[in-house]
Tab-separated table of C-alpha atoms in Angstrom:
chain	number	residue	atom	x	y	z
A	296	UNK	CA	20.406	38.941	-1.783
A	297	UNK	CA	21.587	42.325	-0.805
A	298	UNK	CA	22.982	43.457	2.680
A	299	UNK	CA	19.887	45.779	3.116
A	300	UNK	CA	17.550	42.866	3.683
A	301	UNK	CA	19.442	42.313	7.120
A	302	UNK	CA	19.378	46.115	7.965
A	303	UNK	CA	17.384	46.536	11.518
A	304	UNK	CA	14.113	48.473	10.840
A	305	UNK	CA	14.400	52.292	11.963
A	306	UNK	CA	13.653	52.226	15.895
A	307	UNK	CA	10.740	54.792	15.553
A	308	UNK	CA	6.908	54.805	15.252
A	309	UNK	CA	7.290	57.031	12.235
A	310	UNK	CA	5.613	54.287	9.920
A	311	UNK	CA	2.430	54.718	12.027
A	312	UNK	CA	2.375	58.279	11.294
A	313	UNK	CA	3.023	57.864	7.781
A	314	UNK	CA	0.444	55.227	7.177
A	315	UNK	CA	-2.468	57.514	6.274
A	316	UNK	CA	-4.817	54.558	5.817
A	317	UNK	CA	-4.646	53.600	9.402
A	318	UNK	CA	-8.065	53.851	11.244
A	319	UNK	CA	-7.474	51.721	14.360
A	320	UNK	CA	-4.150	51.693	16.505
A	321	UNK	CA	-4.259	49.368	19.620
A	322	UNK	CA	-1.548	49.808	22.265
A	323	UNK	CA	-1.557	46.913	24.658
A	324	UNK	CA	1.066	44.477	26.912
A	325	UNK	CA	1.343	43.333	30.347
A	326	UNK	CA	0.273	45.561	32.934
A	327	UNK	CA	2.351	47.970	34.440
A	328	UNK	CA	4.612	48.217	31.411
A	329	UNK	CA	3.676	51.955	30.539
A	330	UNK	CA	0.882	51.273	28.034
A	331	UNK	CA	-1.097	54.332	28.837
A	332	UNK	CA	1.973	56.795	28.599
A	333	UNK	CA	2.819	55.171	25.438
A	334	UNK	CA	-0.724	55.284	23.863
A	335	UNK	CA	-1.055	58.914	24.880
A	336	UNK	CA	2.232	59.819	23.387
A	337	UNK	CA	1.258	58.084	20.302
A	338	UNK	CA	-1.996	60.066	20.204
A	339	UNK	CA	-0.226	63.243	20.665
A	340	UNK	CA	1.852	62.750	17.975
A	341	UNK	CA	-0.741	61.408	15.382
A	342	UNK	CA	-2.717	64.577	16.299
A	343	UNK	CA	0.231	66.373	14.338
A	344	UNK	CA	-0.368	64.638	11.436
A	345	UNK	CA	-3.965	63.454	11.253
A	346	UNK	CA	-7.315	65.593	11.213
A	347	UNK	CA	-8.871	64.156	14.302
A	348	UNK	CA	-7.706	61.718	16.770
A	349	UNK	CA	-9.682	59.967	19.364
A	350	UNK	CA	-7.927	58.150	22.114
A	351	UNK	CA	-10.265	55.229	24.033
A	352	UNK	CA	-9.215	53.663	27.322
A	353	UNK	CA	-10.762	50.213	27.603
A	354	UNK	CA	-8.921	49.322	30.791
A	355	UNK	CA	-11.322	49.604	33.775
A	356	UNK	CA	-8.403	51.210	35.742
A	357	UNK	CA	-8.566	54.420	33.128
A	358	UNK	CA	-5.214	55.817	33.228
A	359	UNK	CA	-5.767	58.355	30.644
A	360	UNK	CA	-7.144	61.006	33.015
A	361	UNK	CA	-4.191	60.556	34.977
A	362	UNK	CA	-1.724	60.925	31.928
A	363	UNK	CA	-3.478	64.067	31.029
A	364	UNK	CA	-4.392	65.476	34.474
A	365	UNK	CA	-7.919	65.760	33.201
A	366	UNK	CA	-11.139	63.907	33.839
A	367	UNK	CA	-12.626	61.951	30.983
A	368	UNK	CA	-16.144	60.054	30.621
A	369	UNK	CA	-17.809	57.772	28.034
A	370	UNK	CA	-18.177	60.771	25.842
A	371	UNK	CA	-15.196	61.887	23.814
A	372	UNK	CA	-14.002	65.079	25.244
A	373	UNK	CA	-11.457	67.495	24.116
A	374	UNK	CA	-7.882	67.112	25.454
A	375	UNK	CA	-6.793	70.555	26.992
A	376	UNK	CA	-4.342	72.178	24.900
A	377	UNK	CA	-5.286	70.200	21.765
A	378	UNK	CA	-7.639	71.220	18.873
A	379	UNK	CA	-7.927	67.819	17.240
A	380	UNK	CA	-7.243	65.209	19.912
A	381	UNK	CA	-10.185	63.692	21.941
A	382	UNK	CA	-10.180	61.354	24.904
A	383	UNK	CA	-12.922	58.915	26.161
A	384	UNK	CA	-13.041	56.110	28.768
A	385	UNK	CA	-15.014	53.159	28.230
A	386	UNK	CA	-15.787	50.310	30.893
A	387	UNK	CA	-16.287	47.342	28.467
A	388	UNK	CA	-17.851	45.429	31.436
A	389	UNK	CA	-20.599	47.973	31.442
A	390	UNK	CA	-23.192	45.115	31.475
A	391	UNK	CA	-26.617	45.051	29.793
A	392	UNK	CA	-28.615	46.213	32.893
A	393	UNK	CA	-26.447	49.493	32.604
A	394	UNK	CA	-27.237	50.179	29.256
A	395	UNK	CA	-28.660	54.062	28.918
A	396	UNK	CA	-32.578	54.073	28.835
A	397	UNK	CA	-32.781	55.452	25.475
A	398	UNK	CA	-31.470	52.140	24.304
A	399	UNK	CA	-34.916	50.691	25.282
A	400	UNK	CA	-36.992	53.475	23.720
A	401	UNK	CA	-37.985	53.591	20.133
A	402	UNK	CA	-39.893	56.105	18.510
A	403	UNK	CA	-43.753	55.648	19.184
A	404	UNK	CA	-43.317	52.267	20.986
A	405	UNK	CA	-41.094	53.619	24.017
A	406	UNK	CA	-43.250	52.078	26.780
A	407	UNK	CA	-43.457	48.676	25.125
A	408	UNK	CA	-39.819	48.535	24.821
A	409	UNK	CA	-39.055	49.742	28.018
A	410	UNK	CA	-41.491	47.127	29.900
A	411	UNK	CA	-39.728	44.330	28.076
A	412	UNK	CA	-36.386	45.421	29.211
A	413	UNK	CA	-36.465	42.729	31.956
A	414	UNK	CA	-37.167	40.090	29.356
A	415	UNK	CA	-34.723	41.236	27.120
A	416	UNK	CA	-32.220	41.143	29.848
A	417	UNK	CA	-33.241	37.476	30.780
A	418	UNK	CA	-33.091	36.629	27.099
A	419	UNK	CA	-29.625	37.946	26.365
A	420	UNK	CA	-28.136	36.871	29.726
A	421	UNK	CA	-28.241	33.553	28.298
A	422	UNK	CA	-25.395	34.222	25.643
A	423	UNK	CA	-22.144	34.388	27.469
A	424	UNK	CA	-20.305	38.048	26.868
A	425	UNK	CA	-23.612	39.578	25.003
A	426	UNK	CA	-23.378	42.292	27.673
A	427	UNK	CA	-19.473	43.290	26.805
A	428	UNK	CA	-20.445	42.817	23.242
A	429	UNK	CA	-23.130	45.119	23.575
A	430	UNK	CA	-21.531	47.889	25.074
A	431	UNK	CA	-18.446	47.487	22.635
A	432	UNK	CA	-21.118	47.467	19.925
A	433	UNK	CA	-22.257	50.909	21.168
A	434	UNK	CA	-18.617	52.138	21.349
A	435	UNK	CA	-18.009	51.444	17.769
A	436	UNK	CA	-21.413	52.686	16.591
A	437	UNK	CA	-20.387	55.858	18.508
A	438	UNK	CA	-16.780	55.993	17.055
A	439	UNK	CA	-18.131	55.386	13.536
A	440	UNK	CA	-20.904	58.256	13.722
A	441	UNK	CA	-18.311	60.792	14.857
A	442	UNK	CA	-15.962	59.677	12.252
A	443	UNK	CA	-12.472	60.274	13.654
A	444	UNK	CA	-9.432	60.084	11.107
A	445	UNK	CA	-7.807	57.677	13.605
A	446	UNK	CA	-8.577	55.884	17.034
A	447	UNK	CA	-6.005	54.728	19.466
A	448	UNK	CA	-7.015	52.349	21.982
A	449	UNK	CA	-5.490	52.199	25.401
A	450	UNK	CA	-6.300	48.595	26.199
A	451	UNK	CA	-6.453	46.599	29.368
A	452	UNK	CA	-3.814	43.985	30.119
A	453	UNK	CA	-3.149	41.262	27.577
A	454	UNK	CA	-5.931	38.766	28.314
A	455	UNK	CA	-8.903	41.311	27.893
A	456	UNK	CA	-7.273	42.977	24.898
A	457	UNK	CA	-7.400	39.808	23.023
A	458	UNK	CA	-11.006	39.360	24.074
A	459	UNK	CA	-11.950	42.735	22.824
A	460	UNK	CA	-10.023	42.253	19.518
A	461	UNK	CA	-11.938	38.731	18.849
A	462	UNK	CA	-15.482	40.440	19.998
A	463	UNK	CA	-16.333	41.532	16.325
A	464	UNK	CA	-15.901	38.044	15.100
A	465	UNK	CA	-17.809	36.523	17.972
A	466	UNK	CA	-20.315	39.260	18.171
A	467	UNK	CA	-21.041	38.643	14.083
A	468	UNK	CA	-21.440	35.089	14.451
A	469	UNK	CA	-23.731	35.460	17.885
A	470	UNK	CA	-26.055	38.242	16.294
A	471	UNK	CA	-26.427	35.907	13.297
A	472	UNK	CA	-27.468	33.163	15.602
A	473	UNK	CA	-29.842	35.226	17.689
A	474	UNK	CA	-31.672	36.742	14.778
A	475	UNK	CA	-32.058	33.404	13.308
A	476	UNK	CA	-33.312	32.196	16.490
A	477	UNK	CA	-35.864	35.331	16.666
A	478	UNK	CA	-37.304	34.191	13.225
A	479	UNK	CA	-37.828	30.809	14.616
A	480	UNK	CA	-39.082	31.941	18.010
A	481	UNK	CA	-40.534	35.388	17.276
A	482	UNK	CA	-44.151	34.100	16.673
A	483	UNK	CA	-44.137	31.878	19.613
A	484	UNK	CA	-42.921	34.544	22.152
A	485	UNK	CA	-45.511	37.025	20.669
A	486	UNK	CA	-48.205	34.607	20.915
A	487	UNK	CA	-47.160	33.740	24.483
A	488	UNK	CA	-47.199	37.563	25.416
A	489	UNK	CA	-50.644	38.135	24.056
A	490	UNK	CA	-52.014	34.948	25.881
A	491	UNK	CA	-50.724	36.348	29.447
A	492	UNK	CA	-52.392	39.667	28.615
A	493	UNK	CA	-49.646	41.655	27.183
A	494	UNK	CA	-51.590	42.484	24.133
A	495	UNK	CA	-50.305	45.040	22.034
A	496	UNK	CA	-48.054	46.918	24.601
A	497	UNK	CA	-46.514	43.632	25.295
A	498	UNK	CA	-42.969	42.431	24.501
A	499	UNK	CA	-42.122	42.883	20.799
A	500	UNK	CA	-39.213	40.682	19.793
A	501	UNK	CA	-39.042	43.009	16.447
A	502	UNK	CA	-37.975	45.701	18.216
A	503	UNK	CA	-34.936	43.996	19.735
A	504	UNK	CA	-34.029	42.385	16.501
A	505	UNK	CA	-34.311	45.880	14.746
A	506	UNK	CA	-31.584	46.980	17.289
A	507	UNK	CA	-29.274	43.944	16.663
A	508	UNK	CA	-29.787	44.260	12.814
A	509	UNK	CA	-28.525	47.768	13.155
A	510	UNK	CA	-25.408	46.803	14.842
A	511	UNK	CA	-24.514	44.000	12.650
A	512	UNK	CA	-23.197	45.823	9.564
A	513	UNK	CA	-21.321	47.939	12.023
A	514	UNK	CA	-19.796	45.035	13.471
A	515	UNK	CA	-19.120	43.514	10.175
A	516	UNK	CA	-17.353	46.292	9.056
A	517	UNK	CA	-15.222	46.781	12.101
A	518	UNK	CA	-14.507	42.928	11.834
A	519	UNK	CA	-12.979	43.228	8.325
A	520	UNK	CA	-11.124	46.476	9.135
A	521	UNK	CA	-9.405	44.850	12.215
A	522	UNK	CA	-8.024	42.331	9.876
A	523	UNK	CA	-6.942	44.637	7.130
A	524	UNK	CA	-3.390	45.588	7.993
A	525	UNK	CA	-3.737	48.934	6.059
A	526	UNK	CA	-6.438	49.931	8.665
A	527	UNK	CA	-5.283	48.531	11.657
A	528	UNK	CA	-2.055	47.762	13.912
A	529	UNK	CA	-1.413	46.910	17.157
A	530	UNK	CA	1.788	48.332	19.006
A	531	UNK	CA	2.825	46.085	21.712
A	532	UNK	CA	4.512	47.793	24.901
A	533	UNK	CA	7.045	45.739	27.037
A	534	UNK	CA	9.745	46.107	29.771
A	535	UNK	CA	13.305	44.400	29.131
A	536	UNK	CA	12.415	41.376	31.693
A	537	UNK	CA	11.553	37.848	31.200
A	538	UNK	CA	8.079	37.787	32.253
A	539	UNK	CA	7.202	40.804	30.092
A	540	UNK	CA	8.973	39.308	26.966
A	541	UNK	CA	7.261	35.962	27.352
A	542	UNK	CA	4.032	37.837	27.518
A	543	UNK	CA	4.672	39.785	24.424
A	544	UNK	CA	5.789	36.884	22.196
A	545	UNK	CA	2.275	35.212	23.604
A	546	UNK	CA	0.438	38.187	22.422
A	547	UNK	CA	2.157	38.318	19.051
A	548	UNK	CA	1.388	34.697	18.274
A	549	UNK	CA	-2.263	35.447	19.522
A	550	UNK	CA	-2.685	38.695	16.990
A	551	UNK	CA	-0.982	36.417	14.177
A	552	UNK	CA	-3.431	33.863	14.897
A	553	UNK	CA	-6.365	36.551	14.755
A	554	UNK	CA	-4.895	38.158	11.555
A	555	UNK	CA	-4.115	41.308	13.027
A	556	UNK	CA	-1.195	43.144	11.981
A	557	UNK	CA	1.575	44.029	14.350
A	558	UNK	CA	4.770	45.227	13.449
A	559	UNK	CA	5.995	47.552	16.112
A	560	UNK	CA	7.413	47.046	19.802
A	561	UNK	CA	7.846	49.761	22.456
A	562	UNK	CA	10.622	48.531	25.404
A	563	UNK	CA	9.658	50.879	27.886
A	564	UNK	CA	11.551	51.846	31.308
A	565	UNK	CA	15.083	51.315	30.080
A	566	UNK	CA	17.824	52.587	32.133
A	567	UNK	CA	20.391	54.588	29.881
A	568	UNK	CA	23.965	55.304	31.390
A	569	UNK	CA	24.853	58.740	30.918
A	570	UNK	CA	28.524	58.805	28.883
A	571	UNK	CA	31.345	59.163	31.414
A	572	UNK	CA	29.138	58.380	34.529
A	573	UNK	CA	29.988	55.739	37.099
A	574	UNK	CA	26.747	53.822	37.899
A	575	UNK	CA	26.097	52.188	41.238
A	576	UNK	CA	26.146	48.491	41.703
A	577	UNK	CA	22.220	48.256	41.187
A	578	UNK	CA	22.064	50.271	38.215
A	579	UNK	CA	24.838	48.124	36.832
A	580	UNK	CA	23.026	44.948	37.284
A	581	UNK	CA	19.938	46.268	36.011
A	582	UNK	CA	21.753	47.467	32.655
A	583	UNK	CA	23.199	43.994	32.418
A	584	UNK	CA	19.794	42.194	32.895
A	585	UNK	CA	18.437	44.708	30.156
A	586	UNK	CA	21.117	44.105	27.461
A	587	UNK	CA	20.350	40.482	27.892
A	588	UNK	CA	16.848	40.907	26.913
A	589	UNK	CA	17.407	43.694	24.235
A	590	UNK	CA	19.643	41.393	22.555
A	591	UNK	CA	16.779	38.627	22.838
A	592	UNK	CA	14.223	41.108	21.352
A	593	UNK	CA	16.553	42.135	18.474
A	594	UNK	CA	17.006	38.434	17.514
A	595	UNK	CA	13.230	37.420	17.844
A	596	UNK	CA	11.763	40.412	16.255
A	597	UNK	CA	14.025	41.591	13.433
A	598	UNK	CA	11.224	42.493	11.241
A	599	UNK	CA	9.822	44.781	13.764
A	600	UNK	CA	10.410	48.327	14.400
A	601	UNK	CA	11.569	48.221	18.179
A	602	UNK	CA	11.427	51.661	19.870
A	603	UNK	CA	13.678	51.882	23.126
A	604	UNK	CA	11.951	54.392	25.897
A	605	UNK	CA	13.849	55.547	28.886
A	606	UNK	CA	12.965	55.205	32.571
A	607	UNK	CA	12.767	58.721	33.615
A	608	UNK	CA	13.384	60.455	37.081
A	609	UNK	CA	9.799	61.901	37.031
A	610	UNK	CA	6.563	60.437	36.216
A	611	UNK	CA	4.956	61.262	32.764
A	612	UNK	CA	1.739	63.559	34.089
A	613	UNK	CA	0.097	66.171	32.504
A	614	UNK	CA	-0.077	67.444	28.660
A	615	UNK	CA	3.481	69.150	28.686
A	616	UNK	CA	5.084	66.044	29.924
A	617	UNK	CA	3.276	63.652	27.721
A	618	UNK	CA	4.174	65.927	24.828
A	619	UNK	CA	7.932	65.809	25.861
A	620	UNK	CA	7.721	62.160	26.158
A	621	UNK	CA	5.913	61.540	22.912
A	622	UNK	CA	8.981	62.930	21.057
A	623	UNK	CA	11.068	59.797	21.921
A	624	UNK	CA	8.824	58.155	19.794
A	625	UNK	CA	9.889	59.629	16.709
A	626	UNK	CA	13.605	60.764	17.613
A	627	UNK	CA	15.403	57.798	19.629
A	628	UNK	CA	16.372	58.887	23.043
A	629	UNK	CA	19.917	59.652	23.609
A	630	UNK	CA	20.968	60.170	27.298
């Protein structure tokens, strides 16, 4: 065995820029570690090497608007100063009740479908997590239709992220059951609707199942892609503290269990001592603590690219600041 096997991997995210087959990049970790700054920076770097890049925020706090100093909505919007970088903010808890009206209108049968909105809500309400799943599926359909070269997800804190990533598998299973149920129950529901005077304009379960059947192939495709390391990777963001490190380890184990590739860790908010500068007592203590955890990270994750980012004197806000900060993902920071 040669020595090169034990060489640490380069401390940059260049490997993500070089992987041209990547379609989905998730950036996640504990709350407050700088996921948004990291994901926006990564999206900026990707926009230099890929045709079109979309950054989606699935965190209800929606910080990408703050990072770029620009208001984003549920529709992909071009980021100021870029030609090929788009951003959108999605609330994964939108709920079935708030889905847009056109969701309930099919050509020629709009009234029937709209009038059955209440029944559909009742029916679907019985399935746990169905509202999140529906809005999630809608996002996926939109993203696939617009055909971006790569999509960066700025995710919510850890627990939500794991739910988001397991959604395609859960939804695929759930939709399969729902369609099976529809085949068994459809005739009964139609007959009951007719009995109660619904007639032809009553609830038509076929309209609902058509929508679900439309969604199924998209979700199956996304499910397969999420588990393909050539198409999807997860970047973990943490800070050099015990709780954050513990959470990162938990996240990596869960991702491995889900079959999702992860081989990059960003350690953010590090204090770097300038050469020849005498630090104050507080900084010295913090540097000692972070050195201890950086050693642990190096031992635990020797097969990961570990990127070290500095704690800056100013917040990273605005396109210019994000642009400058994004360079540290590719060129290691030197004080």
